[in-house]
Coordinates of C-alpha atoms in Angstrom, one line a residue:
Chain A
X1 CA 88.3 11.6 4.4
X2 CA 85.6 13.1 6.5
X3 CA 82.0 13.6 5.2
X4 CA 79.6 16.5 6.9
X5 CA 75.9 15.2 6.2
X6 CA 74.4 19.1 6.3
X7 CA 70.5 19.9 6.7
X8 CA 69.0 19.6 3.0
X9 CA 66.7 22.3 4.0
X10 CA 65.5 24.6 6.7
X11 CA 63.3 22.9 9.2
X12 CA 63.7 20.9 12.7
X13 CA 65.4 18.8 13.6
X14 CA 63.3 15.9 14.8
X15 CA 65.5 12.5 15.8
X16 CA 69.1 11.7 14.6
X17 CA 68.3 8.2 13.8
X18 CA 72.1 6.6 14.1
X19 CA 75.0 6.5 16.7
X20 CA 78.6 7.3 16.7
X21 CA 80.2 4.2 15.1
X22 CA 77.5 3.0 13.2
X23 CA 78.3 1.6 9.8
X24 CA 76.0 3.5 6.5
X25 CA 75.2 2.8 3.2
X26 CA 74.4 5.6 1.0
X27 CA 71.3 6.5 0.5
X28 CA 70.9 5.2 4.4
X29 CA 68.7 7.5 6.8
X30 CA 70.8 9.0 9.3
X31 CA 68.3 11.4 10.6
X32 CA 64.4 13.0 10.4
X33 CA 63.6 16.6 9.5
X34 CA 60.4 18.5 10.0
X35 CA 59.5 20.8 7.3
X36 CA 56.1 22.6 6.1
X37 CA 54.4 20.0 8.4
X38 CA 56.0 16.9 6.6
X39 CA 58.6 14.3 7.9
X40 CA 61.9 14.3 5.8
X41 CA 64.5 11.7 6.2
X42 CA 67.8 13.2 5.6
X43 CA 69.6 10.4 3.3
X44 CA 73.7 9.5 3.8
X45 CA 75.6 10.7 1.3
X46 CA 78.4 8.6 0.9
X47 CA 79.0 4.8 2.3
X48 CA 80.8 5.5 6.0
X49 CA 81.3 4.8 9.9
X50 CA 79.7 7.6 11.7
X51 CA 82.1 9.7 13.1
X52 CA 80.2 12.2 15.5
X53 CA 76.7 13.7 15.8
X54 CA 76.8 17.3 15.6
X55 CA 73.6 18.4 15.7
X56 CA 70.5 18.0 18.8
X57 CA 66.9 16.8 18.1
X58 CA 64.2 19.2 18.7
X59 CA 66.4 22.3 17.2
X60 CA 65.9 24.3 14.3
X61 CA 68.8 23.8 11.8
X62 CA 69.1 25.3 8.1
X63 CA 71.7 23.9 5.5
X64 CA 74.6 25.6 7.3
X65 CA 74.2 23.5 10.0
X66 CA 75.9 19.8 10.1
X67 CA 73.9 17.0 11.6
X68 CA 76.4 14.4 11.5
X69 CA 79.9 13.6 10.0
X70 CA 80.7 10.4 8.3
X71 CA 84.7 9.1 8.0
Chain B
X1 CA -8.1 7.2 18.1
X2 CA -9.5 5.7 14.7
X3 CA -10.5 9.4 13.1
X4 CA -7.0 10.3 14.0
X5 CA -4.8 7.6 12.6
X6 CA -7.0 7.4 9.1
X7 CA -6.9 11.3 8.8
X8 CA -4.7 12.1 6.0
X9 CA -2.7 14.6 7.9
X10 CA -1.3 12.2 10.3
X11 CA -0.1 9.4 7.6
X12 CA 1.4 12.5 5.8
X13 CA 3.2 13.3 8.4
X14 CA 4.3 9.7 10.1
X15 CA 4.4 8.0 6.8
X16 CA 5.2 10.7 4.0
X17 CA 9.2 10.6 4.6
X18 CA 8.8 6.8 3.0
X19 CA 6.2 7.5 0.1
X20 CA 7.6 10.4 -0.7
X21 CA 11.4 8.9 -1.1
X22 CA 11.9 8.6 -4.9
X23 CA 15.4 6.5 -6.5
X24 CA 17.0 9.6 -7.3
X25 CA 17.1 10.3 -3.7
X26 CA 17.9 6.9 -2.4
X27 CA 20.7 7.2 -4.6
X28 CA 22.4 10.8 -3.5
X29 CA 22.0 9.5 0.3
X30 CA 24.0 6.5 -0.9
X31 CA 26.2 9.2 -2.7
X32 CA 26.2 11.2 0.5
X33 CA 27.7 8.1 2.1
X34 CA 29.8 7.4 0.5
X35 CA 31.3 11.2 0.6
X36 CA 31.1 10.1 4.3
X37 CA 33.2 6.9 4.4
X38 CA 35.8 8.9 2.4
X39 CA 36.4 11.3 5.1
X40 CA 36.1 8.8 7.9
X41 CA 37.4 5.9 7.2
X42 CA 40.2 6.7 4.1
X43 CA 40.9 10.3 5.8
X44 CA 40.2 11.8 2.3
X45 CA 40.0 15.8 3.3
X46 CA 38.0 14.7 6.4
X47 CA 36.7 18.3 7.1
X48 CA 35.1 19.3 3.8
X49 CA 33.7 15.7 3.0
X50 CA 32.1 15.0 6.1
X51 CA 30.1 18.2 6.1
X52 CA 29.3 17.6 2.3
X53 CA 28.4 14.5 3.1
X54 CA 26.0 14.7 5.5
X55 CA 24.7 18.0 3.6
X56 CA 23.5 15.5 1.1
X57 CA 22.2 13.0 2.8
X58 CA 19.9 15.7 4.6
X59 CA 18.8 17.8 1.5
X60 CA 17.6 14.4 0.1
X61 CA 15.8 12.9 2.9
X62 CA 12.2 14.0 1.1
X63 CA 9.9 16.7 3.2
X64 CA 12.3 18.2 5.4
X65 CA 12.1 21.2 3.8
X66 CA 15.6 22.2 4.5
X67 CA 17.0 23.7 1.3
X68 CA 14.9 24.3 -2.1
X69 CA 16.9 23.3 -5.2
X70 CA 16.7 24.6 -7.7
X71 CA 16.6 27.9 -6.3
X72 CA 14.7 29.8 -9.6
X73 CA 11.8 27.3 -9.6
X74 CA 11.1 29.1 -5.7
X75 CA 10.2 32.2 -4.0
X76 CA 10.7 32.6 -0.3
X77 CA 8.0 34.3 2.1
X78 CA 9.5 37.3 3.4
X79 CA 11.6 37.5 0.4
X80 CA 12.0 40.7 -2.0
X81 CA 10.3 38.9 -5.1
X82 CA 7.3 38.1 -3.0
X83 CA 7.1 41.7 -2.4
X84 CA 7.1 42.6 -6.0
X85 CA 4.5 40.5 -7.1
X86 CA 2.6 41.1 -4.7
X87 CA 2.7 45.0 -6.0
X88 CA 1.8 43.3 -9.0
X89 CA 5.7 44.7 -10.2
X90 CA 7.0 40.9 -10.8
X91 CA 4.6 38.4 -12.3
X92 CA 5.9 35.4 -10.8
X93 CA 6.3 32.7 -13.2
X94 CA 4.7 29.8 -13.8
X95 CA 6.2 26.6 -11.7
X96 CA 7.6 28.6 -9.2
X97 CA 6.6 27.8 -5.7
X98 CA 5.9 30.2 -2.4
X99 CA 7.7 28.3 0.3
X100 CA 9.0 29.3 3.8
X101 CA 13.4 29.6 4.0
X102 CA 14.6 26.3 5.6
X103 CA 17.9 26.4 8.0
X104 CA 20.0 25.5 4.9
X105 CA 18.3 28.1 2.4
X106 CA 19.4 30.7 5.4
X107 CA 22.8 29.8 5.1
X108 CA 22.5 29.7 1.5
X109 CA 21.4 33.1 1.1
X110 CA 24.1 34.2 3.7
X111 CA 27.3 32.9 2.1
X112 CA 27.0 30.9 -1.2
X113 CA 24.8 33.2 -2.9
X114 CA 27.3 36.0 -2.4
X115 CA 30.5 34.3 -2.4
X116 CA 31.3 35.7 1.3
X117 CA 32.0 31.7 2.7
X118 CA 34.7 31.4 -0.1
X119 CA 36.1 34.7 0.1
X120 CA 36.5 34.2 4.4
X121 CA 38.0 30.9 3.5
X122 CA 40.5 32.6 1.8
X123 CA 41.6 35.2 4.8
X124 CA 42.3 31.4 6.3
X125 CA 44.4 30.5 3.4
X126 CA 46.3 33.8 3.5
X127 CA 47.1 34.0 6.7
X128 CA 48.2 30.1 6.7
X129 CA 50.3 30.8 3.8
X130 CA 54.0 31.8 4.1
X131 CA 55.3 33.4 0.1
X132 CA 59.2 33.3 1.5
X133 CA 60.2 30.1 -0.8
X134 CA 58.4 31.9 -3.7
X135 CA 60.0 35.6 -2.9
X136 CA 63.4 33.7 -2.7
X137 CA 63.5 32.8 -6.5
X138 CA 60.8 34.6 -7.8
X139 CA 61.0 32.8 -11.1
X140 CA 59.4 30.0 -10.2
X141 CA 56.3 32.3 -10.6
X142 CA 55.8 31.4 -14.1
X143 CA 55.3 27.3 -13.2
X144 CA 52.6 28.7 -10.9
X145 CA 51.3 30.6 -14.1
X146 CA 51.9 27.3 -16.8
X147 CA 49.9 24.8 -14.1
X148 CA 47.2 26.9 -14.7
X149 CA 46.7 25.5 -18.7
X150 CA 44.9 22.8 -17.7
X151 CA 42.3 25.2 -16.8
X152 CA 42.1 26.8 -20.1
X153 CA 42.8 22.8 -21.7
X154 CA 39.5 22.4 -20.5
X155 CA 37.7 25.0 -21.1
X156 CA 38.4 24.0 -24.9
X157 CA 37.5 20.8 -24.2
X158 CA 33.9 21.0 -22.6
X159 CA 32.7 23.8 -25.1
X160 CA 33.8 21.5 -28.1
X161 CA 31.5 18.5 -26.2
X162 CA 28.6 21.2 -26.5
X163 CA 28.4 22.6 -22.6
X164 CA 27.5 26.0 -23.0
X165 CA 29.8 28.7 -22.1
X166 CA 29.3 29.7 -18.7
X167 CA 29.3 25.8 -17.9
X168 CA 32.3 25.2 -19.6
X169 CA 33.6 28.2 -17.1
X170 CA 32.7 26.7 -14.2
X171 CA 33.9 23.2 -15.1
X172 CA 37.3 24.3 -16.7
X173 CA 38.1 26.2 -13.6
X174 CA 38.1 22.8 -10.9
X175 CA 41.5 22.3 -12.8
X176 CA 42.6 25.1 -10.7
X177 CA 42.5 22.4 -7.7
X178 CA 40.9 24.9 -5.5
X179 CA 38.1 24.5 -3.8
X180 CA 36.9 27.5 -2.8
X181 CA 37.3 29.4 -5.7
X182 CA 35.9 26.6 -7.5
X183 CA 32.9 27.2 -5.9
X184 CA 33.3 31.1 -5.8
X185 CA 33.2 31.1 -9.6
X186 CA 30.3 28.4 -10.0
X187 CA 27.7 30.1 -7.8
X188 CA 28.9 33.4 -9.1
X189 CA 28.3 32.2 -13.2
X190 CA 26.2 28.9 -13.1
X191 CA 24.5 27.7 -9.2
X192 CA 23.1 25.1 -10.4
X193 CA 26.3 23.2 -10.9
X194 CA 27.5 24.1 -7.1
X195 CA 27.5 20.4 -6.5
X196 CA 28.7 18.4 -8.8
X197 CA 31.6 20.7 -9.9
X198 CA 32.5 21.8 -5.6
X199 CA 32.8 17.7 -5.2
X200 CA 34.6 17.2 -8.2
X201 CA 37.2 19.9 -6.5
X202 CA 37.4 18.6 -3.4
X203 CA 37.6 15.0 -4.1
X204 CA 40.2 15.6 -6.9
X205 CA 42.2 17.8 -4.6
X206 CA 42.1 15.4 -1.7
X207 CA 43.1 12.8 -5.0
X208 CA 46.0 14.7 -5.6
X209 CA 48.7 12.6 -4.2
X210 CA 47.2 9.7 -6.4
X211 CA 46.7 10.9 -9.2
X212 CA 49.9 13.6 -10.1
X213 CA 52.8 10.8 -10.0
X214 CA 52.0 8.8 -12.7
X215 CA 51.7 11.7 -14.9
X216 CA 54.6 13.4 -13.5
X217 CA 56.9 9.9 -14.2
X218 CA 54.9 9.7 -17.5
X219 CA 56.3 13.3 -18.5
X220 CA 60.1 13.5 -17.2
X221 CA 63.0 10.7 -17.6
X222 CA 64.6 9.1 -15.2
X223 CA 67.7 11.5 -15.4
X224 CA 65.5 14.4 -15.0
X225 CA 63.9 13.2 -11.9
X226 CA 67.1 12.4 -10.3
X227 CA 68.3 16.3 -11.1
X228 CA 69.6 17.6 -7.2
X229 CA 68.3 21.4 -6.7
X230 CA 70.7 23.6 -4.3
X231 CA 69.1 25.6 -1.4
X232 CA 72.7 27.8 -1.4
X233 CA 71.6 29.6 -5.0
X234 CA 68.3 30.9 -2.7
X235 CA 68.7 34.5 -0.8
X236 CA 67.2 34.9 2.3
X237 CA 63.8 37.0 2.3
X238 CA 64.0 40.2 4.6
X239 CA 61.0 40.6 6.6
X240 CA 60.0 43.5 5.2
X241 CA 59.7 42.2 1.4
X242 CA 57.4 39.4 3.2
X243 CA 55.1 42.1 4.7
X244 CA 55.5 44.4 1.6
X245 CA 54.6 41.7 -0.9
X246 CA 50.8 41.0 0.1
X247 CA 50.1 45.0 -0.6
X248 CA 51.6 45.3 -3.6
X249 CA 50.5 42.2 -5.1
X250 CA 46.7 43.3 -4.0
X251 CA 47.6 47.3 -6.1
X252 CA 49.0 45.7 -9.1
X253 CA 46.3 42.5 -9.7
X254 CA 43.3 44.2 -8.7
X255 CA 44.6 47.5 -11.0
X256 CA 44.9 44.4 -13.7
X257 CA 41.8 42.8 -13.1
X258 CA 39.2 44.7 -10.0
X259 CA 36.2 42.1 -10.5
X260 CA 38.8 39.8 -8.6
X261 CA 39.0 42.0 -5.6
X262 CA 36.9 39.5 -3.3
X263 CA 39.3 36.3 -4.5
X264 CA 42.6 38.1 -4.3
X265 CA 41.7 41.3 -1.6
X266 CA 40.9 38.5 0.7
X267 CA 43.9 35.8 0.3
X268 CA 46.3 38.8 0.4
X269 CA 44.3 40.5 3.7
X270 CA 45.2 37.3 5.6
X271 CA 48.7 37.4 4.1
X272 CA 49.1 40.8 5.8
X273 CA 48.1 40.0 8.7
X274 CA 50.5 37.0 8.8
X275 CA 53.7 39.1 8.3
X276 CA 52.5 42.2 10.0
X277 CA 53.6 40.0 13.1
X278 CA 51.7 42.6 15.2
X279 CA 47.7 40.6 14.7
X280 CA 48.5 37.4 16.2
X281 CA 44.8 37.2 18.0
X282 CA 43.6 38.0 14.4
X283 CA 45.6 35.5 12.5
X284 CA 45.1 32.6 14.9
X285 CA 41.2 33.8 14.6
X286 CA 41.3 33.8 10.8
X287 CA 43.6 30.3 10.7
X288 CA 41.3 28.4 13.4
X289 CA 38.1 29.1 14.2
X290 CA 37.0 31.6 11.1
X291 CA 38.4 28.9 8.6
X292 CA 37.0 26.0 10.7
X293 CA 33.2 27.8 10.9
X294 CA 33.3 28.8 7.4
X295 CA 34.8 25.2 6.4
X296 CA 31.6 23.4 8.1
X297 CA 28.8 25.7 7.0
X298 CA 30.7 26.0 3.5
X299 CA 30.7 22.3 3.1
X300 CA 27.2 21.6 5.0
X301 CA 25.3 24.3 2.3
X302 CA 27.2 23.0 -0.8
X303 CA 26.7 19.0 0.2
X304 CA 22.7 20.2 0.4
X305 CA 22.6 21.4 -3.1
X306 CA 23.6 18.1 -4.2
X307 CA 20.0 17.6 -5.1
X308 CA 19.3 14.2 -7.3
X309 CA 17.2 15.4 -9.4
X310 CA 19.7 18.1 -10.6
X311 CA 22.8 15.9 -9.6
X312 CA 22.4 12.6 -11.3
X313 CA 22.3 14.0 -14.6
X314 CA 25.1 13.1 -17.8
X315 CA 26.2 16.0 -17.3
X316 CA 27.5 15.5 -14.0
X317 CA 29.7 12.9 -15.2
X318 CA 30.6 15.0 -18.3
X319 CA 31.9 17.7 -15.2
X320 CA 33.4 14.9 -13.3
X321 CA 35.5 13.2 -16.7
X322 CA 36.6 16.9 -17.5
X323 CA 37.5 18.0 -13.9
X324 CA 39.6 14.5 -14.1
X325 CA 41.2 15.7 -17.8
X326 CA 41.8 19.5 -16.1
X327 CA 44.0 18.1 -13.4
X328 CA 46.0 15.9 -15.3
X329 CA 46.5 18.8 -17.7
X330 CA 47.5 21.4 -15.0
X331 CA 50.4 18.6 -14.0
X332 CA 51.5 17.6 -17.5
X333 CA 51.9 21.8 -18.3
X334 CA 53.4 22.2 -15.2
X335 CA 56.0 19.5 -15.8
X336 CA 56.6 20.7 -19.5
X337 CA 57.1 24.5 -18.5
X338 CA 59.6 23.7 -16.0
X339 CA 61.4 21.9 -18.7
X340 CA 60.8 25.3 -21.5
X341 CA 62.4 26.9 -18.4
X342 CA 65.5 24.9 -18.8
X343 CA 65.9 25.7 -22.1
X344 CA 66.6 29.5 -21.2
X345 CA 68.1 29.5 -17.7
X346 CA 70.9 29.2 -17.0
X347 CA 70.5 27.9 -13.7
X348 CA 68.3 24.3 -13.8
X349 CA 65.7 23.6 -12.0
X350 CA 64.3 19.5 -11.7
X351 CA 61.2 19.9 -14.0
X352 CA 58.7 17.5 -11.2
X353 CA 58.8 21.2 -9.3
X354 CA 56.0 22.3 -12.4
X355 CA 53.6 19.6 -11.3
X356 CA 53.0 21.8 -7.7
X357 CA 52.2 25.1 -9.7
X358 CA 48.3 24.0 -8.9
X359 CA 46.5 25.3 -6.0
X360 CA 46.5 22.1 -3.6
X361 CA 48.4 23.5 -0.9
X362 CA 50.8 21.9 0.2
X363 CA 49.6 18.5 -0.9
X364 CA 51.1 19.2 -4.4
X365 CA 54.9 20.5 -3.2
X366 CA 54.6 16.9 -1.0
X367 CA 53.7 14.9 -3.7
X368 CA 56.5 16.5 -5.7
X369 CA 59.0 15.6 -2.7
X370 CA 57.9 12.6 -2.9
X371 CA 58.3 11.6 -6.6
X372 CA 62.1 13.3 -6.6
X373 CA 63.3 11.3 -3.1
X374 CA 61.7 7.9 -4.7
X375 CA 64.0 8.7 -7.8
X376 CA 66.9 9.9 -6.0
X377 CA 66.7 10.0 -2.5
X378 CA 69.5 12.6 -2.5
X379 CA 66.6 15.1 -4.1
X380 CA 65.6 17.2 -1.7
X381 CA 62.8 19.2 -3.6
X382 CA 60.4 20.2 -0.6
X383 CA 61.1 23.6 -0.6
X384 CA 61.6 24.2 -4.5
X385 CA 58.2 22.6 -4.5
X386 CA 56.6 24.9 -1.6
X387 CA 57.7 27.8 -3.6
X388 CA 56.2 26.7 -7.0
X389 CA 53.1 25.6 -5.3
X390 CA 52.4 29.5 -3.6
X391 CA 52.7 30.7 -7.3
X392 CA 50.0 28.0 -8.2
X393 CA 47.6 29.5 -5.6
X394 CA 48.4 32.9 -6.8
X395 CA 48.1 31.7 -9.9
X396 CA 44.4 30.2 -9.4
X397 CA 43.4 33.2 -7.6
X398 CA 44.3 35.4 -10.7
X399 CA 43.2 33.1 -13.9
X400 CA 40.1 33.3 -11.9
X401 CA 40.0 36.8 -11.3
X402 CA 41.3 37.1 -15.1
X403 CA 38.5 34.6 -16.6
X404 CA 35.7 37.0 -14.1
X405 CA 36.8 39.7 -15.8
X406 CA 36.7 38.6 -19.5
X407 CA 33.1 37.2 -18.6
X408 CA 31.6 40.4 -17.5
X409 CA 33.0 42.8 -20.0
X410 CA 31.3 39.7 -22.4
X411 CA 28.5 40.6 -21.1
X412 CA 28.2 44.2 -20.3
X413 CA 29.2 43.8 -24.3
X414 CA 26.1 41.3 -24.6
X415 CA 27.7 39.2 -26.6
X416 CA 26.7 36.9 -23.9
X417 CA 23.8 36.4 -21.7
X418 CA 23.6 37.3 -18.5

C-alpha cells in the first residue's frame, strides 16, 4: 500500500532530503520546509522504500500538495 | 608649561574621567558589557542589546555629560522650566541643577519622553505582521487573551512585596514579553524604571526559547504534547478580511479603550499598509530602515538611562525576579487555557499552542514547534502556534491599552497620584 507524505503546512519547499528507493523509518526526515522564516523537517510517516518524489525544491507547496510517496 | 599643567582646569579635564569614576559606575560599564557580549558573542537579540549596551557604558563613563539621570533632579538651558523661573512663575527646587542638553538628553526628549520611538516601532511590527493564521480560526484569540495573566499574576505580586502602584504597573507589564510597550508604559507611568524594567524585557524575550519549555513540559503530559493538530479544519482567509481586519480592530479597541490609540493606532497602521498591497515603498520603509533607526536610537537612549546610581538598587532585582515570575506565569496560563478550551470545544487543540499567546513574535510559536516535534515529531504545530502568538501581541497591545486606561480614570478620580 502506497503512502503520500503531504506538506504539514504551507511554506517552501526547500530540499527533498531522500531518493527514489531509499529505505525510511518513521519518524525519518524525508524533506525540509521553509515556514515563517524557520526550517521544518517534514517527518515519514510510516516505515517504507521511497517510491517517487513528487514534489521540486525551491516551490511553494501547501498540504494539498504530495512531496513524496512511500510503498 | 609648569602654570599650565598644575592649573586645576587642565588636571580636571585630562584627569577628571579617572577621579571622578565611582564603583557604581565601574559596575554598570561592566553591566554594559556584558549586555554587549550577549549580543555579540551568544547572538541574544543582537540589535537591541548592542545599542543598550554600549548606551550604558557611555552614560556611565563620569563627565561626559551625555544624558542627565534622573531627569527631575535637572533643568535644561533653553528649556520651558528655565523660562518659568526665570519669570519667577516656577521656583525651581532645591537640588536641581541648570545644565546644557547632551546628544542623548536630545534624543530623550525626542522619543522616550513621548513614547513616539515605541509607537514607530510598532508601524515596523504591523507591517511585519501577517493575522492570516489567527483570522483562520479566530478562536485561538482567547489563548492570546489567557497569556496575558501573567501580567496581572504580577501585578498582585509586586504590590503585595510593597512596590507602589504605578511601579508595580510598569513591572507587571514586562510579562507582556514586549519590549516596546514595555517601555511605552514605563516612561509613560514611572521613567525612572526605563532601565532596569526595558532590560528585563528584552533579555527575557531574547530568553524565551530557554526559559518557556520546561514550564510548558512541566504543565502538559506526555499524551497531550503528542496531540496532532490538522491544517484541513482551517479556511483560507480572503484578502479582503486581511485588509479589512486592521480597520476594524483599530474602531472597535480604541472605541473600548482611546488612551491606547498610540499602542494599537500604530501596530494596526502598519498592518494596513501590509495588506493594502498598494504601499510597498511604505512598508519596506516602515519594516527596514524606520524599524532599524528607531531600533538603534530606541536602544542607545534606554541603555543610557541605565544610570548606577538609580540602577543598582534592590529594587532592580525585585523588577528583575518579578519580570522572571511574569513570564513563567504568561506560559503556565497560556498552557492551562488552551486546556479550559478543551473542555468546551468540540474540536481539540494541543494545549503547548497557549504557551505562544505572549508577545515574542515569532520566537514563542517556534519554541512551541519545537516542544510538540521533540514529543512527537509527527506534530506539526508551526502554524497553530503563529496564529496564537498574533493574538498574544494583540493581546499585549490591548491589556496595555486596557491597564492605561484604568490608570488615568484612577487619577482623573484622584484616588491616585499623578
Amino acid at each position: 500500500m502506497s503512502v503520500a507524505v503531504n506538506a504539514p503546512m504551507a511554506g517552501k519547499l526547500l530540499s527533498v532530503d531522500v531518493k527514489v528507493g531509499d529505505k525510511v523509518k518513521k519518524n525519518d526526515p524525508v524533506a525540509t520546509l521553509e515556514a515563517m522564516k524557520m526550517e521544518i523537517k517534514v517527518f515519514a510517516p510510516s516505515d517504507g522504500t521511497v517510491a517517487s518524489i513528487n514534489a521540486e525544491a525551491d516551490t511553494n507547496v501547501d498540504p494539498t500538495t504530495v512531496i513524496v510517496t512511500l510503498d | 608649561m609648569l602654570d599650565v599643567i598644575t592649573n586645576q582646569n587642565f588636571l580636571y579635564n585630562v584627569f577628571g574621567g579617572f577621579t571622578h569614576l565611582t564603583w557604581q559606575a565601574i559596575v554598570m560599564i561592566i553591566i554594559g558589557g556584558i549586555l554587549l557580549y550577549l549580543g555579540v558573542a551568544k547572538d541574544y537579540e543582537p540589535l537591541l542589546l548592542v545599542p543598550i549596551g554600549f548606551g550604558c557604558i557611555l552614560a556611565n563613563l563620569p563627565l561626559t555629560e551625555l544624558i542627565h539621570v534622573p531627569r527631575e533632579l535637572f533643568v535644561f538651558h533653553d528649556g520651558v522650566r528655565e523660562i518659568l523661573s526665570s519669570t519667577g512663575l516656577l521656583p525651581l527646587q532645591e537640588g536641581v541643577r541648570l545644565v546644557d542638553q547632551g546628544i542623548l538628553d536630545v534624543l530623550y526628549d525626542a522619543g522616550i519622553g513621548n513614547e513616539l520611538f515605541p509607537c514607530l516601532l510598532f508601524i515596523g511590527i504591523g507591517a511585519m505582521t501577517d493575522f492570516g493564521p489567527l483570522l483562520q480560526n479566530p478562536r485561538i484569540l482567547l489563548l492570546g487573551g489567557a497569556g496575558q495573566f501573567g501580567i496581572f499574576l504580577t501585578l498582585m505580586l509586586a504590590l503585595v512585596l510593597g512596590y507602589d502602584k504605578m511601579e508595580a504597573i510598569c513591572i507587571a507589564i514586562i510579562g507582556a514579553c514586549d519590549g516596546p510597550t514595555s517601555i511605552y508604559i514605563t516612561s509613560k507611568f514611572n521613567p525612572s524604571l526605563l532601565g532596569p524594567i526595558s532590560v528585563a524585557a528584552y533579555s527575557y524575550m531574547s530568553l524565551v526559547p530557554i526559559i518557556q519549555p520546561p514550564i510548558m513540559r512541566l504543565c502538559t503530559t506526555k499524551k497531550e504534547r503528542e496531540m496532532s493538530m490538522s491544517y484541513d479544519v482551517l479556511k483560507p482567509v480572503t484578502q479582503t478580511t486581511k485588509t479589512l481586519f486592521p480597520v476594524v480592530v483599530t474602531i472597535i479597541t480604541l472605541l473600548i479603550a482611546p488612551v491606547g490609540a498610540p499602542l494599537m493606532g500604530t501596530l494596526m497602521l502598519g498592518n494596513f499598509l501590509r495588506e493594502s498591497k498598494v504601499t510597498g515603498k511604505l512598508v519596506k520603509s516602515a519594516e527596514n530602515e524606520i524599524a532599524s533607526i528607531t531600533t538603534l536610537f530606541l536602544g542607545l537612549t534606554v541603555g543610557s538611562t541605565m544610570n548606577g546610581d538609580v540602577f543598582l538598587t534592590v529594587k532592580t532585582l525585585g523588577i528583575l525576579a518579578l519580570g522572571f515570575i511574569a513570564i513563567c506565569g504568561d506560559t503556565a496560563f497560556g498552557v492551562f487555557g488552551a486546556k479550559i478550551m478543551n473542555i468546551f470545544s468540540r474540536v481539540k487543540i494541543n494545549p503547548l499552542i497557549g504557551a505562544a499567546g505572549i508577545s515574542a513574535f515569532p520566537m514563542a510559536a517556534r519554541v512551541v514547534h519545537k516542544v510538540g516535534c521533540e514529543a512527537n515529531p509527527q506534530t506539526y504545530l508551526l502554524m497553530h502556534a503563529m496564529g496564537v502568538n498574533t493574538g498574544g501581541q494583540i493581546g499585549s497591545v490591548l491589556a496595555a491599552s486596557v491597564m492605561i486606561a484604568i490608570i488615568t480614570t484612577l487619577q482623573i478620580m484622584q484616588l491616585i497620584p499623578m
